XYZ file of C-alpha atoms in Angstrom:
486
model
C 8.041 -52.354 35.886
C 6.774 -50.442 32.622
C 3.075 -51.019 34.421
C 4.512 -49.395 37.758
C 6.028 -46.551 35.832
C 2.834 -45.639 34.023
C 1.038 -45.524 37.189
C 2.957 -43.392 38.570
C 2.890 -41.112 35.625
C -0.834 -41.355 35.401
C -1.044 -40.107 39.130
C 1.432 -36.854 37.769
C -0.932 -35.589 35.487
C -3.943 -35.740 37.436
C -1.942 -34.286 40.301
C -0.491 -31.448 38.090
C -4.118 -30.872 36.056
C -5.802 -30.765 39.912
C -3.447 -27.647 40.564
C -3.322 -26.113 37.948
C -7.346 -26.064 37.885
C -7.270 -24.673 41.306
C -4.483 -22.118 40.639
C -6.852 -21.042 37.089
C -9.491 -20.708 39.142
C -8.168 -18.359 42.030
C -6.630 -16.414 39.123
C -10.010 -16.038 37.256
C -12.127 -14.984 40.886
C -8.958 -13.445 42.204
C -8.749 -15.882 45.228
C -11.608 -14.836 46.431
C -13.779 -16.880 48.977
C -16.288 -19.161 47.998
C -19.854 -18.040 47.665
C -21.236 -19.659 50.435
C -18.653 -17.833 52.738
C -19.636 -14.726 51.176
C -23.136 -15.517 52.020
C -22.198 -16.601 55.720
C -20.075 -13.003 56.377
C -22.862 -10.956 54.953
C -25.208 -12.625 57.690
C -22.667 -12.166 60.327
C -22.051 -8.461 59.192
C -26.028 -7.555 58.910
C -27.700 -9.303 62.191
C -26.892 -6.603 64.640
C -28.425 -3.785 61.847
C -31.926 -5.448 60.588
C -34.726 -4.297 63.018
C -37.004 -3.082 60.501
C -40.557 -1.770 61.994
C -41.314 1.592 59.579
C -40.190 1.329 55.890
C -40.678 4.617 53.635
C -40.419 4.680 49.875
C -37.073 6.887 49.184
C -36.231 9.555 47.302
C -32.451 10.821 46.740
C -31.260 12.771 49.589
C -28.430 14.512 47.628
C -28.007 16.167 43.810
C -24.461 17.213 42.585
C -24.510 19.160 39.157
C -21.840 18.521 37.145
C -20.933 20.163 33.411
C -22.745 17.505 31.769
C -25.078 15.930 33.951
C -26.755 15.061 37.210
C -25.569 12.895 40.493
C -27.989 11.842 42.785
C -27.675 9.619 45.775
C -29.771 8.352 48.389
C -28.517 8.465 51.876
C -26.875 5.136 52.882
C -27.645 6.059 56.637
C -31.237 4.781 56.195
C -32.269 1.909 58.341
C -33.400 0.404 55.385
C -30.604 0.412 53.227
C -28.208 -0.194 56.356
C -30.178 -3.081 57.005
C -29.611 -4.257 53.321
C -25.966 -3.365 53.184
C -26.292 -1.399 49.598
C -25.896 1.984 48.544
C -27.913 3.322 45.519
C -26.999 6.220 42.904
C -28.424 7.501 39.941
C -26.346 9.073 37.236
C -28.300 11.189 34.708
C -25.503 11.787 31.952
C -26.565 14.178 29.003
C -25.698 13.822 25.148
C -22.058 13.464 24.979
C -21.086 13.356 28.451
C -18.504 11.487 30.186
C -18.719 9.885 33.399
C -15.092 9.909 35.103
C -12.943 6.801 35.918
C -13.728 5.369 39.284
C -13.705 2.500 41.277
C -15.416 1.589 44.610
C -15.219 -0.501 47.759
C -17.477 -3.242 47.231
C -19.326 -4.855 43.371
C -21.563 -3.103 41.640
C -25.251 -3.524 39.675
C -25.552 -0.668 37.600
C -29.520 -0.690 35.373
C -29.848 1.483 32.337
C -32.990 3.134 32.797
C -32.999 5.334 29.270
C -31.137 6.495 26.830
C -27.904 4.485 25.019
C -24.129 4.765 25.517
C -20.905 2.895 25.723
C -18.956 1.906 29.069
C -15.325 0.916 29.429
C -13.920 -1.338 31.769
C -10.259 -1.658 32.893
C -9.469 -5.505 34.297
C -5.821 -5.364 35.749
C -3.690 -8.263 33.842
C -6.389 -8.507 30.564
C -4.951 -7.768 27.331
C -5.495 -4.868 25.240
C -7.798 -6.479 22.517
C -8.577 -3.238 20.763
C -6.217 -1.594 18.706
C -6.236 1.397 15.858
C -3.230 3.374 14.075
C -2.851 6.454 12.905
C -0.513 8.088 10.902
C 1.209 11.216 12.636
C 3.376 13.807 10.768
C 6.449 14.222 12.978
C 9.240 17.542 12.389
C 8.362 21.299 11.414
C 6.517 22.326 8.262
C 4.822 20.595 5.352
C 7.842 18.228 4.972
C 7.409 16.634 8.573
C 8.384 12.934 8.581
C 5.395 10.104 9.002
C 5.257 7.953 11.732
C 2.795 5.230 13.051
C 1.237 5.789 16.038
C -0.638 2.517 17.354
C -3.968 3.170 20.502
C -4.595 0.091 22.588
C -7.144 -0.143 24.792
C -9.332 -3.236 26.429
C -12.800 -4.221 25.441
C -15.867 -1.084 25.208
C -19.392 -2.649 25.772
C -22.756 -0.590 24.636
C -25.520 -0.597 26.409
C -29.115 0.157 25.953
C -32.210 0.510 27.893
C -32.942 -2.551 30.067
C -29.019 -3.420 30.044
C -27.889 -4.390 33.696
C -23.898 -3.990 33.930
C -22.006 -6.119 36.946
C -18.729 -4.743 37.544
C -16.260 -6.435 40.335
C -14.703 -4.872 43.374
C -12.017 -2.396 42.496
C -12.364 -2.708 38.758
C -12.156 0.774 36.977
C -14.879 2.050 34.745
C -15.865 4.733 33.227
C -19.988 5.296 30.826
C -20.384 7.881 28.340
C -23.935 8.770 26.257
C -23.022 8.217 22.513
C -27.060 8.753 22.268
C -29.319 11.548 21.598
C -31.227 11.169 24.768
C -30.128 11.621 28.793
C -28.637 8.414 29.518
C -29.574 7.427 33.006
C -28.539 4.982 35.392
C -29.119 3.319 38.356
C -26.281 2.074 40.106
C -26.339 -0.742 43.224
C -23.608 -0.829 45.638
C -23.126 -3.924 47.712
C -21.228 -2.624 51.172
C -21.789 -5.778 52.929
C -20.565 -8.254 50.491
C -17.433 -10.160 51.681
C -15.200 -8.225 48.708
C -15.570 -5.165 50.987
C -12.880 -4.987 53.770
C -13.066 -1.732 54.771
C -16.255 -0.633 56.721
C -20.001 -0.366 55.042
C -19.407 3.530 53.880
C -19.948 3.042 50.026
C -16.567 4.819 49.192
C -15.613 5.683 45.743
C -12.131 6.316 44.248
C -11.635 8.718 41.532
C -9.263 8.591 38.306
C -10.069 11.490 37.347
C -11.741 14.933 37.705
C -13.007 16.493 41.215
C -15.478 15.359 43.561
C -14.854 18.502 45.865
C -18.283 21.055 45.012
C -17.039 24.624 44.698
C -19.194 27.640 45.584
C -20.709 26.248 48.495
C -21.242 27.743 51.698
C -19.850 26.777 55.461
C -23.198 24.823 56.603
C -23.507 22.646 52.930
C -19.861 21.708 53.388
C -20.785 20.710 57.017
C -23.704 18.338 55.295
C -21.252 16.612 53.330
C -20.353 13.098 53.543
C -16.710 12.384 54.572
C -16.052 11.009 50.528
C -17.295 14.481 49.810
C -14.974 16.659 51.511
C -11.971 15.097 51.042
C -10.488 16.568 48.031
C -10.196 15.302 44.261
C -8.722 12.059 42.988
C -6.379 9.690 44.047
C -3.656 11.691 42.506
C -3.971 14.612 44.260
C -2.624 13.139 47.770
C 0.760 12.375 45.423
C 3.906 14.159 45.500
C 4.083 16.156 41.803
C 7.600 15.223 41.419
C 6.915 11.642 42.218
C 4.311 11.350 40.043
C 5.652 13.162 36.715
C 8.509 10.697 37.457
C 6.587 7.401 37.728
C 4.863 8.472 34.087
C 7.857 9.696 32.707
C 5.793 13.209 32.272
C 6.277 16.342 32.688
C 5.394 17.784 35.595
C 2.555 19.933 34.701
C 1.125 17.106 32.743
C 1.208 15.775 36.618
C -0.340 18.682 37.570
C -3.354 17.516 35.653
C -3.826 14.360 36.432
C -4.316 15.790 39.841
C -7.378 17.877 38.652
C -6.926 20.854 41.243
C -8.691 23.822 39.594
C -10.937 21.128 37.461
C -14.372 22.568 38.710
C -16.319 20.234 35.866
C -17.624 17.905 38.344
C -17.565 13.938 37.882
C -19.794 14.490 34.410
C -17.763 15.962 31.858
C -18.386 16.996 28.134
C -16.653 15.624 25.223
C -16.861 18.448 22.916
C -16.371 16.625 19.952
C -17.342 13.170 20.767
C -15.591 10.514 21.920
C -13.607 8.719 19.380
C -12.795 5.592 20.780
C -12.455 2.237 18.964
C -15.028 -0.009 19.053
C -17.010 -2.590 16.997
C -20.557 -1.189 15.438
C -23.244 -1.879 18.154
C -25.257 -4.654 16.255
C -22.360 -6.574 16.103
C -21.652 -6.091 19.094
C -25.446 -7.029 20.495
C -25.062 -9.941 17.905
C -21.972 -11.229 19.751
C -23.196 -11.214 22.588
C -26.417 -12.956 21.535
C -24.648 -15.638 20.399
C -22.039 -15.552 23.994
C -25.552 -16.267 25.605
C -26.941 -18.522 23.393
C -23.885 -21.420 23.174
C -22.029 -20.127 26.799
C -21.199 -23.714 27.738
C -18.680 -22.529 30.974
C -15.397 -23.764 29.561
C -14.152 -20.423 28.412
C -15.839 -17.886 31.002
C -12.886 -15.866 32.778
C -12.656 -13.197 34.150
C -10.783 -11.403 31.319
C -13.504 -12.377 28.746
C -16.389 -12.701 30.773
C -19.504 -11.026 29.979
C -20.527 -8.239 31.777
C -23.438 -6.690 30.424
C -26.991 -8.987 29.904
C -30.533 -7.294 28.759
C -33.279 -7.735 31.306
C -35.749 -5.638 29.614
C -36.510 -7.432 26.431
C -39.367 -9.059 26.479
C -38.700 -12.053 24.322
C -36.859 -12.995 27.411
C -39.172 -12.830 30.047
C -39.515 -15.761 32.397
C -43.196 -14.959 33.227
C -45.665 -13.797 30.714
C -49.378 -12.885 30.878
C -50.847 -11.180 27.731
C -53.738 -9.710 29.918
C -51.410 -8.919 33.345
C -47.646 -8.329 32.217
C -44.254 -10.239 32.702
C -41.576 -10.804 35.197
C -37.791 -10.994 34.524
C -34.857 -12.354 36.506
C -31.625 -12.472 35.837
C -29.142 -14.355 38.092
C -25.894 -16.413 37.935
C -27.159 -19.040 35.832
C -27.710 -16.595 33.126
C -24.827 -14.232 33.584
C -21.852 -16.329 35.558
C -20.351 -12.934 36.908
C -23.043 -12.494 39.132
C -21.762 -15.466 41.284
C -18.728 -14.270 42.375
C -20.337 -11.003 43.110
C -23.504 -12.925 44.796
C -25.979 -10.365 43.121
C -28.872 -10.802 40.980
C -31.741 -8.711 39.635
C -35.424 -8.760 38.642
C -37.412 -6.689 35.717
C -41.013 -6.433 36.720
C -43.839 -4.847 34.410
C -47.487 -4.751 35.383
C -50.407 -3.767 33.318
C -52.913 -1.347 35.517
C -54.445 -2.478 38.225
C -52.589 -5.576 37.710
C -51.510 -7.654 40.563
C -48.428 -9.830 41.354
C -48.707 -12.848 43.332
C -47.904 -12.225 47.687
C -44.597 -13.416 47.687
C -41.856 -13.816 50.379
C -37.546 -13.483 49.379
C -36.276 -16.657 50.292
C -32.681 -15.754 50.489
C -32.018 -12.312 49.991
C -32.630 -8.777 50.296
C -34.683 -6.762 47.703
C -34.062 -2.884 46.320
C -36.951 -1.927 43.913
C -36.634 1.017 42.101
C -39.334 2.038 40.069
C -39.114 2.757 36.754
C -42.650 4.045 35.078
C -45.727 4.420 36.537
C -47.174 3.737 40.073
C -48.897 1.347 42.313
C -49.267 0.101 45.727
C -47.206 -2.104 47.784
C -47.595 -3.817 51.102
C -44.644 -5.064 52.678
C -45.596 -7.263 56.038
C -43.106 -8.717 58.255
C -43.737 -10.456 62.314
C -44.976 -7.285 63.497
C -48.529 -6.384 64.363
C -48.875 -3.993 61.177
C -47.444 -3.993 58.067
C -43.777 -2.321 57.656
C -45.103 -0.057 54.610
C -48.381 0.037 53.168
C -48.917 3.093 50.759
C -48.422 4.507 47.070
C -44.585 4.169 45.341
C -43.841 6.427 41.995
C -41.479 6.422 39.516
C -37.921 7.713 40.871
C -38.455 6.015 44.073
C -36.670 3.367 45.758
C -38.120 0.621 48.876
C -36.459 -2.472 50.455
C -38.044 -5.625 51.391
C -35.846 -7.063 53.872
C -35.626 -10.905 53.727
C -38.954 -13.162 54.317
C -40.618 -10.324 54.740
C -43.793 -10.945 52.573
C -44.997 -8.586 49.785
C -47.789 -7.484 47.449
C -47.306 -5.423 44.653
C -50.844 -3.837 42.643
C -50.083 -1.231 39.603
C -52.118 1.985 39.869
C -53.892 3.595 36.906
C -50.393 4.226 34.838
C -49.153 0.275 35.428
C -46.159 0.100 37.357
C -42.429 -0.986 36.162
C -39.474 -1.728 38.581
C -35.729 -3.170 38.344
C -35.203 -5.249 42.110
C -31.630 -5.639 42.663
C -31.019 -8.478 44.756
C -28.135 -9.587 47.881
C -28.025 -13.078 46.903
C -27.060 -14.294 43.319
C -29.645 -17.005 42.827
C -32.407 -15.187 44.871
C -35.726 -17.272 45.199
C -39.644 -16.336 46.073
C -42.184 -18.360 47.660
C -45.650 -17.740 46.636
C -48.258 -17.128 49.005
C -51.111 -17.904 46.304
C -51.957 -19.648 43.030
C -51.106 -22.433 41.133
C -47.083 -22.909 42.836
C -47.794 -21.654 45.931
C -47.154 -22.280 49.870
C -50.741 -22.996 50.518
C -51.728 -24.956 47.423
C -48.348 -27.280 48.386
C -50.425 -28.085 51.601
C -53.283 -30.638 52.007
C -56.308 -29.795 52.743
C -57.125 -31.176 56.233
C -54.004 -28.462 57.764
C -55.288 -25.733 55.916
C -58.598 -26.157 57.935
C -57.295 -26.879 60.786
C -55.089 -23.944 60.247
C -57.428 -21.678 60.101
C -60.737 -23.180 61.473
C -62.257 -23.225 57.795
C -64.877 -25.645 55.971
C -63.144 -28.034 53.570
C -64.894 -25.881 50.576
C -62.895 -23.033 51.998
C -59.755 -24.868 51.775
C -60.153 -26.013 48.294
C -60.794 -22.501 47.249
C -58.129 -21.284 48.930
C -56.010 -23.892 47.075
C -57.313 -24.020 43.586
C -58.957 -20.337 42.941
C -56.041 -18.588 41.844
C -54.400 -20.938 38.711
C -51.908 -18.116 37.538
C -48.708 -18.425 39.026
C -47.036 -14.873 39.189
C -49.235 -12.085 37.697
C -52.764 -12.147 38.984
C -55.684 -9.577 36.075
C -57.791 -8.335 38.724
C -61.199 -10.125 39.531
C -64.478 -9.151 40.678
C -64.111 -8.811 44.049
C -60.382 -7.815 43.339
C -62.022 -4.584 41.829
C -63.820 -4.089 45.262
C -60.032 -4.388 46.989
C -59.285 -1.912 44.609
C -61.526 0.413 45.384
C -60.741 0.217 49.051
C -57.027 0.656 48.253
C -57.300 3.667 46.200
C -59.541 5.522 49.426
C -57.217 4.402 51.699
């Protein structure tokens, strides 16, 4: 009997830990879908829009000025980009400026190209962890009574250059430069992920401020996007009575949350500078050294998850070549987020004339934006001729659709890039050196292959011993010199 009754209770607690595992984990991810189902919509959604024969190196398409700073976007009706399912911005925020609450549609990569600053994230049902108080001096005159008045807010992150932010579907942020330097940033939307249930328009919700340009004529306001012409922020549809009584306001102060004659833009200046609370930035960059270096998984929520991970250092890199440069990636393994947002990214910096290896994307997509400097890249797919073949600078953006096979070679300036990735453990298969597709072959089908001696075959194999980043050689130079009178 007592052995009977401890079975039974032994079965209880595994049954009750089993749930309440499952029901911690669709609170963490939201109840989201798995990964793999992620993966499987995104196919479904982007099969009918990937027929990819011309591929041009983009610049942005569109510039809004704003009091303190500059919006540019790239337009999302570009085969490529359609094809990819991603929208791209860049934000150039001056010296005390304040980029406006929003959300958007789908998740978000955003890079840090320059500069430094602080961002703020709002999680719905995460505590306030960060608190001040301040004494206020309440009643007329010199004899006014003292209160305490206590600020709560949730966590503020800093970021430098080389930071790469991932922010979740419908989460609320907001940047601002606390540096003496523009602050820009590159910003990835994912329209195709599986988070995204309205259509692929990248569409962007304001808190704040007013998206509407003034002082432009009939035929710009015709070349606006449909986000662009309709109105300010998601206040301004409400009902000024309803709102003022939902805050318990007044209703001017309602008035201004519905920014009508705010002509500022989506940049704003903080006069003053923006006193917020937050803990001194190498503390900060300490704690989260340390969150990286002993994450173990047991405590990674969504309310405390980390957010923000440098791909710029080089200390870090994963590939390193004193004489060629370094590659970086950064995917869920190293920041957990990125798996329920099934992105990932890649740092790449090339010393001139440097190549890296002919690669193919296994699994995913690939946005490079350049950085610094310039170079070539050849992007071949089952076509006759290659898809793109010319010169990219820094500023501009080019997709290499999925197993489409590339070559990158940095001009006389090197060449740097951050390649924001649809997949969040995104693989490459080498088409030469020492882990390559070739070298994994024996001999015997590589001359059969291609109707070569058995010499030829080994030096096809065995030539090339790097794995990633190739110094130029000899006969490299020659390639070279055809490239650069091409």
């Amino acid at each position: 009997m007592a052995m009977s009754f401890f079975l039974i209770s032994l079965c209880s607690i595994l049954l009750f830990h089993g749930c309440l595992a499952q029901i911690e984990q669709q609170q963490v991810w939201g109840g989201q879908q798995q990964p793999q189902q992620q993966q499987r919509q995104r196919q479904s959604r982007q099969q009918s829009e990937c027929r990819i024969e011309n591929i041009q190196a983009l610049e942005p398409t569109r510039t809004i000025q704003s009091e303190a700073g500059v919006t540019e976007r790239w337009n999302e009706n570009e085969e490529q980009l359609q094809c990819a399912g991603v929208a791209v911005t860049r934000h150039v925020i001056q010296p005390r400026g304040l980029l406006l609450p929003e959300f958007v549609n789908a998740p978000k990569l955003v890079y840090v190209v320059q500069g430094r600053g602080i961002q703020g994230v709002s999680i719905p049902g995460c505590p306030e962890t960060y608190q001040s108080f301040q004494q206020l001096i309440e009643g007329r005159g010199s004899q006014g009574q003292q209160s305490r008045y206590r600020d709560e807010h949730q966590k503020i992150r800093h970021l430098r250059q080389g930071d790469i932010a991932a922010l979740p579907t419908g989460i609320s942020h907001w940047f601002y430069n606390d540096g003496e330097t523009p602050l820009v940033l590159v910003k990835l939307l994912d329209t195709s992920n599986a988070q995204n249930q309205l259509d692929h328009r990248p569409r962007r919700f304001y808190l704040a401020g007013n998206p509407q340009q003034q002082g432009q004529t009939t035929y710009q306001r015709s070349r606006q996007t449909e986000e662009e012409r309709s109105g300010n922020n998601v206040f301004s549809g409400f009902d000024v009575e309803m709102l003022a009584e939902a805050f318990g306001v007044s209703t001017e102060t309602a008035r201004s949350l519905q920014s009508q004659n705010d002509n500022r833009g989506n940049i704003v200046r903080v006069e003053n500078g923006l006193r917020v609370i937050r803990p001194p930035r190498r503390e900060d960059e300490e704690e989260r050294e340390q969150r990286e270096t002993r994450y173990n998984g047991f405590e990674e929520t969504l309310c405390a998850a980390r957010l923000v991970h440098n791909i710029a250092d080089p200390v870090r890199a994963d590939v390193y070549s004193p004489l060629g440069g370094r590659i970086s990636s950064l995917n869920s393994q190293k920041l957990p987020i990125l798996s329920y947002l099934q992105l990932s990214a890649e740092r790449g910096v090339l010393y001139r004339k440097v190549i890296m290896v002919p690669h193919w994307n296994l699994n995913a997509h690939s946005i490079i934006y350049v950085t610094r400097g310039n170079g070539r890249i050849q992007i071949v797919g089952n076509y006759e001729r290659p898809v793109f073949d010319g010169q990219v600078r820094e500023g501009q953006i080019l997709t290499v659709p999925q197993n489409f096979a590339v070559v990158k070679q940095a001009g006389s300036q090197g060449l740097e890039w951050v390649a924001f990735k649809t997949n969040d453990n995104a693989m490459i298969s080498p088409l030469v050196g020492r882990i390559s597709t070739l070298r994994a072959m024996p001999e015997d089908v590589l001359m059969n292959s291609y109707r070569i001696s058995r010499d030829e075959a080994r030096r096809l194999k065995y030539n090339r011993e790097e794995m990633v980043v190739f110094a130029p050689t000899r006969s490299g130079s020659q390639q070279e010199q055809r490239w650069a009178s091409a």
